[in-house]
């Protein structure tokens, strides 16, 4: 059933609020023998992009790419919305995601995280960055890092960042919708994926556990630059952890017969066991530490002095970050995703 030929995405469908519910009224689809409406689906009403609701409409037959379809709404006044059909990614394209390819992507993401660690380690702890009482920004209650992250996410949401299913905001509440033309990102994930966002745990872990390991104590006054480094690193870690959705989908497709009974039984422990590959985790930790050692070393043109024993940060912080938090949280995302997979 979940394999329509095309989908029609409408962002900002007109809605109204009643009794705390968001409503919309679709009065008709154009009577045509080409388009046959299968069902529509709210995509994550809590999603930051939905200042109003969004729809995915599935069309049964294969209309021409780019055909125009009109939907009629009764609210706020009778009117039509037109949209061109966006073809779903072709099957061949969807299969770009394999266990090997998602693992390759995770390996590339390690580079971004290690560079992020190096950039943040450039600054001392700069505790004022995290102090709600310090910032005192008119019209904003919160720390400087919150201010930078919230406002950057606001701008990036308008620029379309969160229309990519690989991206998850830290402050999804009240984010504006994208203002740019939409891109037909692959519909590889099950729609339940959109409701998974564990950035609250990522944020807590970052401030409470990672920063004390990474930053030397001290204050150099570069609070805005520190917050900017935090933002890049937080986004890289979040992206990596939420990539677990893609890993889980690939694993499910490779062995639905193994996953389905556990999902139906809501057996978290069983799922965790099934999706875990301890030898892969071991390799990941070792490789990350090696990358941290190599990327963090001083480089000089005099090859005798290369490395010089000096490092921009302690490389074991990178492997500890992965062992204690990144890998466990990625697996948590996988379990959460799988539990929604057969809804
Ligand atoms: C991501 C995967 O799932 C699990 C999590 C891993 C990780 O976060 O690096 C590694 C192996 C698995 O235990 C995977 O199988 O590649």
PDB file of C-alpha atoms in Angstrom, residues 69-277:
ATOM      1  CA  UNK A  69      -3.443  19.051 -10.038  1.00  0.00           C
ATOM      2  CA  UNK A  70      -5.932  21.238  -8.238  1.00  0.00           C
ATOM      3  CA  UNK A  71      -7.365  20.764  -4.796  1.00  0.00           C
ATOM      4  CA  UNK A  72     -10.341  22.619  -3.527  1.00  0.00           C
ATOM      5  CA  UNK A  73     -10.554  23.950   0.007  1.00  0.00           C
ATOM      6  CA  UNK A  74     -13.587  25.316   1.776  1.00  0.00           C
ATOM      7  CA  UNK A  75     -11.686  27.424   4.220  1.00  0.00           C
ATOM      8  CA  UNK A  76     -11.084  30.296   4.818  1.00  0.00           C
ATOM      9  CA  UNK A  77     -13.154  30.809   1.706  1.00  0.00           C
ATOM     10  CA  UNK A  78     -13.745  28.397  -1.169  1.00  0.00           C
ATOM     11  CA  UNK A  79     -10.620  28.393  -3.225  1.00  0.00           C
ATOM     12  CA  UNK A  80      -8.288  26.148  -5.142  1.00  0.00           C
ATOM     13  CA  UNK A  81      -4.674  25.340  -4.637  1.00  0.00           C
ATOM     14  CA  UNK A  82      -2.705  24.098  -7.563  1.00  0.00           C
ATOM     15  CA  UNK A  83       0.464  22.187  -7.381  1.00  0.00           C
ATOM     16  CA  UNK A  84       2.604  20.289  -9.766  1.00  0.00           C
ATOM     17  CA  UNK A  85       3.115  16.643  -9.119  1.00  0.00           C
ATOM     18  CA  UNK A  86       6.449  15.703  -7.729  1.00  0.00           C
ATOM     19  CA  UNK A  87       7.339  12.218  -8.762  1.00  0.00           C
ATOM     20  CA  UNK A  88       8.499  10.044  -5.947  1.00  0.00           C
ATOM     21  CA  UNK A  89      12.078   9.006  -6.245  1.00  0.00           C
ATOM     22  CA  UNK A  90      12.333   6.192  -8.712  1.00  0.00           C
ATOM     23  CA  UNK A  91      12.835   2.796  -7.145  1.00  0.00           C
ATOM     24  CA  UNK A  92      16.382   2.677  -8.437  1.00  0.00           C
ATOM     25  CA  UNK A  93      17.106   5.960  -6.735  1.00  0.00           C
ATOM     26  CA  UNK A  94      15.616   4.784  -3.459  1.00  0.00           C
ATOM     27  CA  UNK A  95      17.893   1.820  -3.493  1.00  0.00           C
ATOM     28  CA  UNK A  96      20.821   4.182  -3.263  1.00  0.00           C
ATOM     29  CA  UNK A  97      20.433   3.564   0.453  1.00  0.00           C
ATOM     30  CA  UNK A  98      22.020   0.250   1.333  1.00  0.00           C
ATOM     31  CA  UNK A  99      23.652  -0.795   4.581  1.00  0.00           C
ATOM     32  CA  UNK A 100      27.037  -0.240   2.916  1.00  0.00           C
ATOM     33  CA  UNK A 101      26.074   3.212   1.626  1.00  0.00           C
ATOM     34  CA  UNK A 102      24.599   4.468   4.907  1.00  0.00           C
ATOM     35  CA  UNK A 103      27.682   3.241   6.740  1.00  0.00           C
ATOM     36  CA  UNK A 104      29.846   5.093   4.233  1.00  0.00           C
ATOM     37  CA  UNK A 105      27.858   8.219   4.909  1.00  0.00           C
ATOM     38  CA  UNK A 106      28.347   7.756   8.646  1.00  0.00           C
ATOM     39  CA  UNK A 107      32.091   7.460   8.058  1.00  0.00           C
ATOM     40  CA  UNK A 108      32.113  10.780   6.178  1.00  0.00           C
ATOM     41  CA  UNK A 109      30.110  12.377   8.975  1.00  0.00           C
ATOM     42  CA  UNK A 110      32.873  11.385  11.404  1.00  0.00           C
ATOM     43  CA  UNK A 111      35.143  13.890   9.635  1.00  0.00           C
ATOM     44  CA  UNK A 112      32.653  16.699  10.226  1.00  0.00           C
ATOM     45  CA  UNK A 113      32.311  15.784  13.892  1.00  0.00           C
ATOM     46  CA  UNK A 114      36.074  15.557  14.441  1.00  0.00           C
ATOM     47  CA  UNK A 115      36.607  18.948  12.756  1.00  0.00           C
ATOM     48  CA  UNK A 116      33.790  20.301  14.926  1.00  0.00           C
ATOM     49  CA  UNK A 117      35.542  19.025  18.036  1.00  0.00           C
ATOM     50  CA  UNK A 118      38.777  20.690  16.931  1.00  0.00           C
ATOM     51  CA  UNK A 119      36.985  23.991  16.315  1.00  0.00           C
ATOM     52  CA  UNK A 120      35.262  23.978  19.700  1.00  0.00           C
ATOM     53  CA  UNK A 121      38.467  22.949  21.495  1.00  0.00           C
ATOM     54  CA  UNK A 122      40.059  26.141  20.137  1.00  0.00           C
ATOM     55  CA  UNK A 123      38.133  28.081  22.789  1.00  0.00           C
ATOM     56  CA  UNK A 124      38.244  27.607  26.548  1.00  0.00           C
ATOM     57  CA  UNK A 125      35.067  26.691  28.405  1.00  0.00           C
ATOM     58  CA  UNK A 126      33.757  30.301  28.288  1.00  0.00           C
ATOM     59  CA  UNK A 127      31.023  29.536  30.781  1.00  0.00           C
ATOM     60  CA  UNK A 128      29.206  32.854  30.184  1.00  0.00           C
ATOM     61  CA  UNK A 129      28.098  31.392  26.832  1.00  0.00           C
ATOM     62  CA  UNK A 130      25.857  28.985  28.739  1.00  0.00           C
ATOM     63  CA  UNK A 131      24.726  31.223  31.549  1.00  0.00           C
ATOM     64  CA  UNK A 132      21.102  32.364  31.317  1.00  0.00           C
ATOM     65  CA  UNK A 133      21.760  35.222  33.687  1.00  0.00           C
ATOM     66  CA  UNK A 134      24.702  36.537  31.714  1.00  0.00           C
ATOM     67  CA  UNK A 135      23.238  37.161  28.253  1.00  0.00           C
ATOM     68  CA  UNK A 136      20.353  39.535  29.113  1.00  0.00           C
ATOM     69  CA  UNK A 137      19.353  39.963  25.491  1.00  0.00           C
ATOM     70  CA  UNK A 138      16.284  42.217  25.220  1.00  0.00           C
ATOM     71  CA  UNK A 139      13.219  40.210  24.256  1.00  0.00           C
ATOM     72  CA  UNK A 140      14.945  36.880  24.790  1.00  0.00           C
ATOM     73  CA  UNK A 141      15.205  34.767  27.895  1.00  0.00           C
ATOM     74  CA  UNK A 142      17.960  32.204  27.711  1.00  0.00           C
ATOM     75  CA  UNK A 143      21.676  31.710  27.315  1.00  0.00           C
ATOM     76  CA  UNK A 144      23.792  33.044  24.490  1.00  0.00           C
ATOM     77  CA  UNK A 145      24.182  29.589  22.976  1.00  0.00           C
ATOM     78  CA  UNK A 146      20.399  29.174  22.969  1.00  0.00           C
ATOM     79  CA  UNK A 147      20.038  32.568  21.364  1.00  0.00           C
ATOM     80  CA  UNK A 148      22.508  31.700  18.595  1.00  0.00           C
ATOM     81  CA  UNK A 149      21.080  28.227  17.951  1.00  0.00           C
ATOM     82  CA  UNK A 150      17.418  29.343  17.983  1.00  0.00           C
ATOM     83  CA  UNK A 151      17.987  32.293  15.697  1.00  0.00           C
ATOM     84  CA  UNK A 152      20.220  30.379  13.302  1.00  0.00           C
ATOM     85  CA  UNK A 153      17.659  27.592  13.078  1.00  0.00           C
ATOM     86  CA  UNK A 154      15.027  30.199  12.338  1.00  0.00           C
ATOM     87  CA  UNK A 155      16.997  31.531   9.376  1.00  0.00           C
ATOM     88  CA  UNK A 156      17.995  28.071   8.182  1.00  0.00           C
ATOM     89  CA  UNK A 157      14.388  26.852   8.395  1.00  0.00           C
ATOM     90  CA  UNK A 158      13.356  29.678   6.071  1.00  0.00           C
ATOM     91  CA  UNK A 159      16.221  28.687   3.783  1.00  0.00           C
ATOM     92  CA  UNK A 160      14.835  25.138   3.639  1.00  0.00           C
ATOM     93  CA  UNK A 161      17.236  23.204   5.877  1.00  0.00           C
ATOM     94  CA  UNK A 162      14.552  21.204   7.650  1.00  0.00           C
ATOM     95  CA  UNK A 163      12.756  20.088   4.511  1.00  0.00           C
ATOM     96  CA  UNK A 164      15.574  17.547   4.268  1.00  0.00           C
ATOM     97  CA  UNK A 165      14.550  14.486   6.329  1.00  0.00           C
ATOM     98  CA  UNK A 166      18.163  14.140   7.491  1.00  0.00           C
ATOM     99  CA  UNK A 167      17.928  17.382   9.477  1.00  0.00           C
ATOM    100  CA  UNK A 168      16.306  17.870  12.876  1.00  0.00           C
ATOM    101  CA  UNK A 169      16.125  21.197  14.709  1.00  0.00           C
ATOM    102  CA  UNK A 170      16.994  21.676  18.383  1.00  0.00           C
ATOM    103  CA  UNK A 171      14.143  24.130  18.882  1.00  0.00           C
ATOM    104  CA  UNK A 172      11.320  22.897  16.655  1.00  0.00           C
ATOM    105  CA  UNK A 173       8.678  24.982  18.409  1.00  0.00           C
ATOM    106  CA  UNK A 174       7.493  27.882  16.277  1.00  0.00           C
ATOM    107  CA  UNK A 175      10.042  27.462  13.514  1.00  0.00           C
ATOM    108  CA  UNK A 176       8.985  29.258  10.348  1.00  0.00           C
ATOM    109  CA  UNK A 177       8.249  27.242   7.207  1.00  0.00           C
ATOM    110  CA  UNK A 178      10.661  27.111   4.324  1.00  0.00           C
ATOM    111  CA  UNK A 179      10.452  30.109   2.024  1.00  0.00           C
ATOM    112  CA  UNK A 180      12.314  28.525  -0.848  1.00  0.00           C
ATOM    113  CA  UNK A 181      11.073  26.226  -3.631  1.00  0.00           C
ATOM    114  CA  UNK A 182      10.746  22.704  -2.339  1.00  0.00           C
ATOM    115  CA  UNK A 183      13.118  19.964  -3.418  1.00  0.00           C
ATOM    116  CA  UNK A 184      11.744  16.451  -3.872  1.00  0.00           C
ATOM    117  CA  UNK A 185      13.851  14.719  -1.242  1.00  0.00           C
ATOM    118  CA  UNK A 186      13.708  10.954  -1.315  1.00  0.00           C
ATOM    119  CA  UNK A 187      10.695   9.450   0.432  1.00  0.00           C
ATOM    120  CA  UNK A 188      12.835   6.566   1.628  1.00  0.00           C
ATOM    121  CA  UNK A 189      11.738   6.767   5.252  1.00  0.00           C
ATOM    122  CA  UNK A 190       8.425   5.728   6.725  1.00  0.00           C
ATOM    123  CA  UNK A 191       6.361   8.860   7.600  1.00  0.00           C
ATOM    124  CA  UNK A 192       6.640   8.026  11.317  1.00  0.00           C
ATOM    125  CA  UNK A 193      10.264   9.168  11.071  1.00  0.00           C
ATOM    126  CA  UNK A 194       9.232  12.807  11.177  1.00  0.00           C
ATOM    127  CA  UNK A 195       8.039  12.493  14.773  1.00  0.00           C
ATOM    128  CA  UNK A 196      11.439  11.349  16.032  1.00  0.00           C
ATOM    129  CA  UNK A 197      13.619  14.117  17.361  1.00  0.00           C
ATOM    130  CA  UNK A 198      15.881  13.352  20.324  1.00  0.00           C
ATOM    131  CA  UNK A 199      17.765  16.632  20.222  1.00  0.00           C
ATOM    132  CA  UNK A 200      16.774  17.410  23.821  1.00  0.00           C
ATOM    133  CA  UNK A 201      18.961  14.468  24.886  1.00  0.00           C
ATOM    134  CA  UNK A 202      21.696  15.546  22.467  1.00  0.00           C
ATOM    135  CA  UNK A 203      21.671  19.076  23.877  1.00  0.00           C
ATOM    136  CA  UNK A 204      21.828  17.853  27.472  1.00  0.00           C
ATOM    137  CA  UNK A 205      24.650  15.431  26.719  1.00  0.00           C
ATOM    138  CA  UNK A 206      26.594  18.125  24.881  1.00  0.00           C
ATOM    139  CA  UNK A 207      26.499  20.662  27.705  1.00  0.00           C
ATOM    140  CA  UNK A 208      26.711  18.315  30.656  1.00  0.00           C
ATOM    141  CA  UNK A 209      29.058  15.595  29.402  1.00  0.00           C
ATOM    142  CA  UNK A 210      30.971  16.585  26.306  1.00  0.00           C
ATOM    143  CA  UNK A 211      31.970  20.187  26.938  1.00  0.00           C
ATOM    144  CA  UNK A 212      33.706  19.505  30.269  1.00  0.00           C
ATOM    145  CA  UNK A 213      35.800  16.841  28.523  1.00  0.00           C
ATOM    146  CA  UNK A 214      36.585  18.944  25.479  1.00  0.00           C
ATOM    147  CA  UNK A 215      37.155  22.530  26.588  1.00  0.00           C
ATOM    148  CA  UNK A 216      39.912  23.559  28.948  1.00  0.00           C
ATOM    149  CA  UNK A 217      38.692  25.787  31.744  1.00  0.00           C
ATOM    150  CA  UNK A 218      39.068  29.478  31.165  1.00  0.00           C
ATOM    151  CA  UNK A 219      37.518  32.562  29.630  1.00  0.00           C
ATOM    152  CA  UNK A 220      38.745  34.487  26.589  1.00  0.00           C
ATOM    153  CA  UNK A 221      35.588  36.528  25.981  1.00  0.00           C
ATOM    154  CA  UNK A 222      34.826  34.951  22.596  1.00  0.00           C
ATOM    155  CA  UNK A 223      31.335  33.907  23.587  1.00  0.00           C
ATOM    156  CA  UNK A 224      29.641  34.448  20.224  1.00  0.00           C
ATOM    157  CA  UNK A 225      32.378  32.524  18.414  1.00  0.00           C
ATOM    158  CA  UNK A 226      32.141  29.783  21.028  1.00  0.00           C
ATOM    159  CA  UNK A 227      28.373  29.542  20.502  1.00  0.00           C
ATOM    160  CA  UNK A 228      28.909  29.380  16.735  1.00  0.00           C
ATOM    161  CA  UNK A 229      31.363  26.494  17.193  1.00  0.00           C
ATOM    162  CA  UNK A 230      28.835  24.803  19.496  1.00  0.00           C
ATOM    163  CA  UNK A 231      26.124  25.181  16.878  1.00  0.00           C
ATOM    164  CA  UNK A 232      28.170  23.511  14.100  1.00  0.00           C
ATOM    165  CA  UNK A 233      29.209  20.671  16.334  1.00  0.00           C
ATOM    166  CA  UNK A 234      25.719  20.170  17.756  1.00  0.00           C
ATOM    167  CA  UNK A 235      24.254  20.047  14.246  1.00  0.00           C
ATOM    168  CA  UNK A 236      26.872  17.527  13.090  1.00  0.00           C
ATOM    169  CA  UNK A 237      26.276  15.266  16.100  1.00  0.00           C
ATOM    170  CA  UNK A 238      22.510  15.555  15.759  1.00  0.00           C
ATOM    171  CA  UNK A 239      22.627  14.721  12.069  1.00  0.00           C
ATOM    172  CA  UNK A 240      24.741  11.632  12.782  1.00  0.00           C
ATOM    173  CA  UNK A 241      22.472  10.402  15.537  1.00  0.00           C
ATOM    174  CA  UNK A 242      19.258  10.922  13.571  1.00  0.00           C
ATOM    175  CA  UNK A 243      20.810   9.186  10.591  1.00  0.00           C
ATOM    176  CA  UNK A 244      19.860   6.114  12.605  1.00  0.00           C
ATOM    177  CA  UNK A 245      16.451   6.432  10.906  1.00  0.00           C
ATOM    178  CA  UNK A 246      18.045   5.609   7.541  1.00  0.00           C
ATOM    179  CA  UNK A 247      20.157   2.816   9.027  1.00  0.00           C
ATOM    180  CA  UNK A 248      17.048   1.291  10.580  1.00  0.00           C
ATOM    181  CA  UNK A 249      15.019   1.518   7.372  1.00  0.00           C
ATOM    182  CA  UNK A 250      17.762  -0.253   5.432  1.00  0.00           C
ATOM    183  CA  UNK A 251      18.037  -2.971   8.070  1.00  0.00           C
ATOM    184  CA  UNK A 252      14.272  -3.418   8.104  1.00  0.00           C
ATOM    185  CA  UNK A 253      14.087  -3.718   4.317  1.00  0.00           C
ATOM    186  CA  UNK A 254      16.934  -6.235   4.346  1.00  0.00           C
ATOM    187  CA  UNK A 255      15.209  -8.505   6.874  1.00  0.00           C
ATOM    188  CA  UNK A 256      11.525  -7.604   7.485  1.00  0.00           C
ATOM    189  CA  UNK A 257      10.823 -11.152   8.589  1.00  0.00           C
ATOM    190  CA  UNK A 258      13.224 -10.718  11.532  1.00  0.00           C
ATOM    191  CA  UNK A 259      12.146  -7.211  12.516  1.00  0.00           C
ATOM    192  CA  UNK A 260       8.363  -7.371  12.130  1.00  0.00           C
ATOM    193  CA  UNK A 261       7.568  -9.797  14.971  1.00  0.00           C
ATOM    194  CA  UNK A 262       9.730  -7.779  17.383  1.00  0.00           C
ATOM    195  CA  UNK A 263       8.117  -4.530  16.279  1.00  0.00           C
ATOM    196  CA  UNK A 264       4.620  -5.932  16.699  1.00  0.00           C
ATOM    197  CA  UNK A 265       5.565  -7.229  20.151  1.00  0.00           C
ATOM    198  CA  UNK A 266       7.069  -3.780  20.944  1.00  0.00           C
ATOM    199  CA  UNK A 267      10.161  -5.669  22.053  1.00  0.00           C
ATOM    200  CA  UNK A 268      12.722  -2.874  22.469  1.00  0.00           C
ATOM    201  CA  UNK A 269      15.375  -5.132  23.882  1.00  0.00           C
ATOM    202  CA  UNK A 270      15.003  -7.637  21.070  1.00  0.00           C
ATOM    203  CA  UNK A 271      15.173  -4.885  18.473  1.00  0.00           C
ATOM    204  CA  UNK A 272      18.246  -3.380  20.098  1.00  0.00           C
ATOM    205  CA  UNK A 273      19.953  -6.756  20.016  1.00  0.00           C
ATOM    206  CA  UNK A 274      19.016  -7.410  16.414  1.00  0.00           C
ATOM    207  CA  UNK A 275      20.283  -4.070  15.099  1.00  0.00           C
ATOM    208  CA  UNK A 276      23.519  -4.109  17.069  1.00  0.00           C
ATOM    209  CA  UNK A 277      26.834  -5.049  15.449  1.00  0.00           C
TER     210      UNK A 277
END
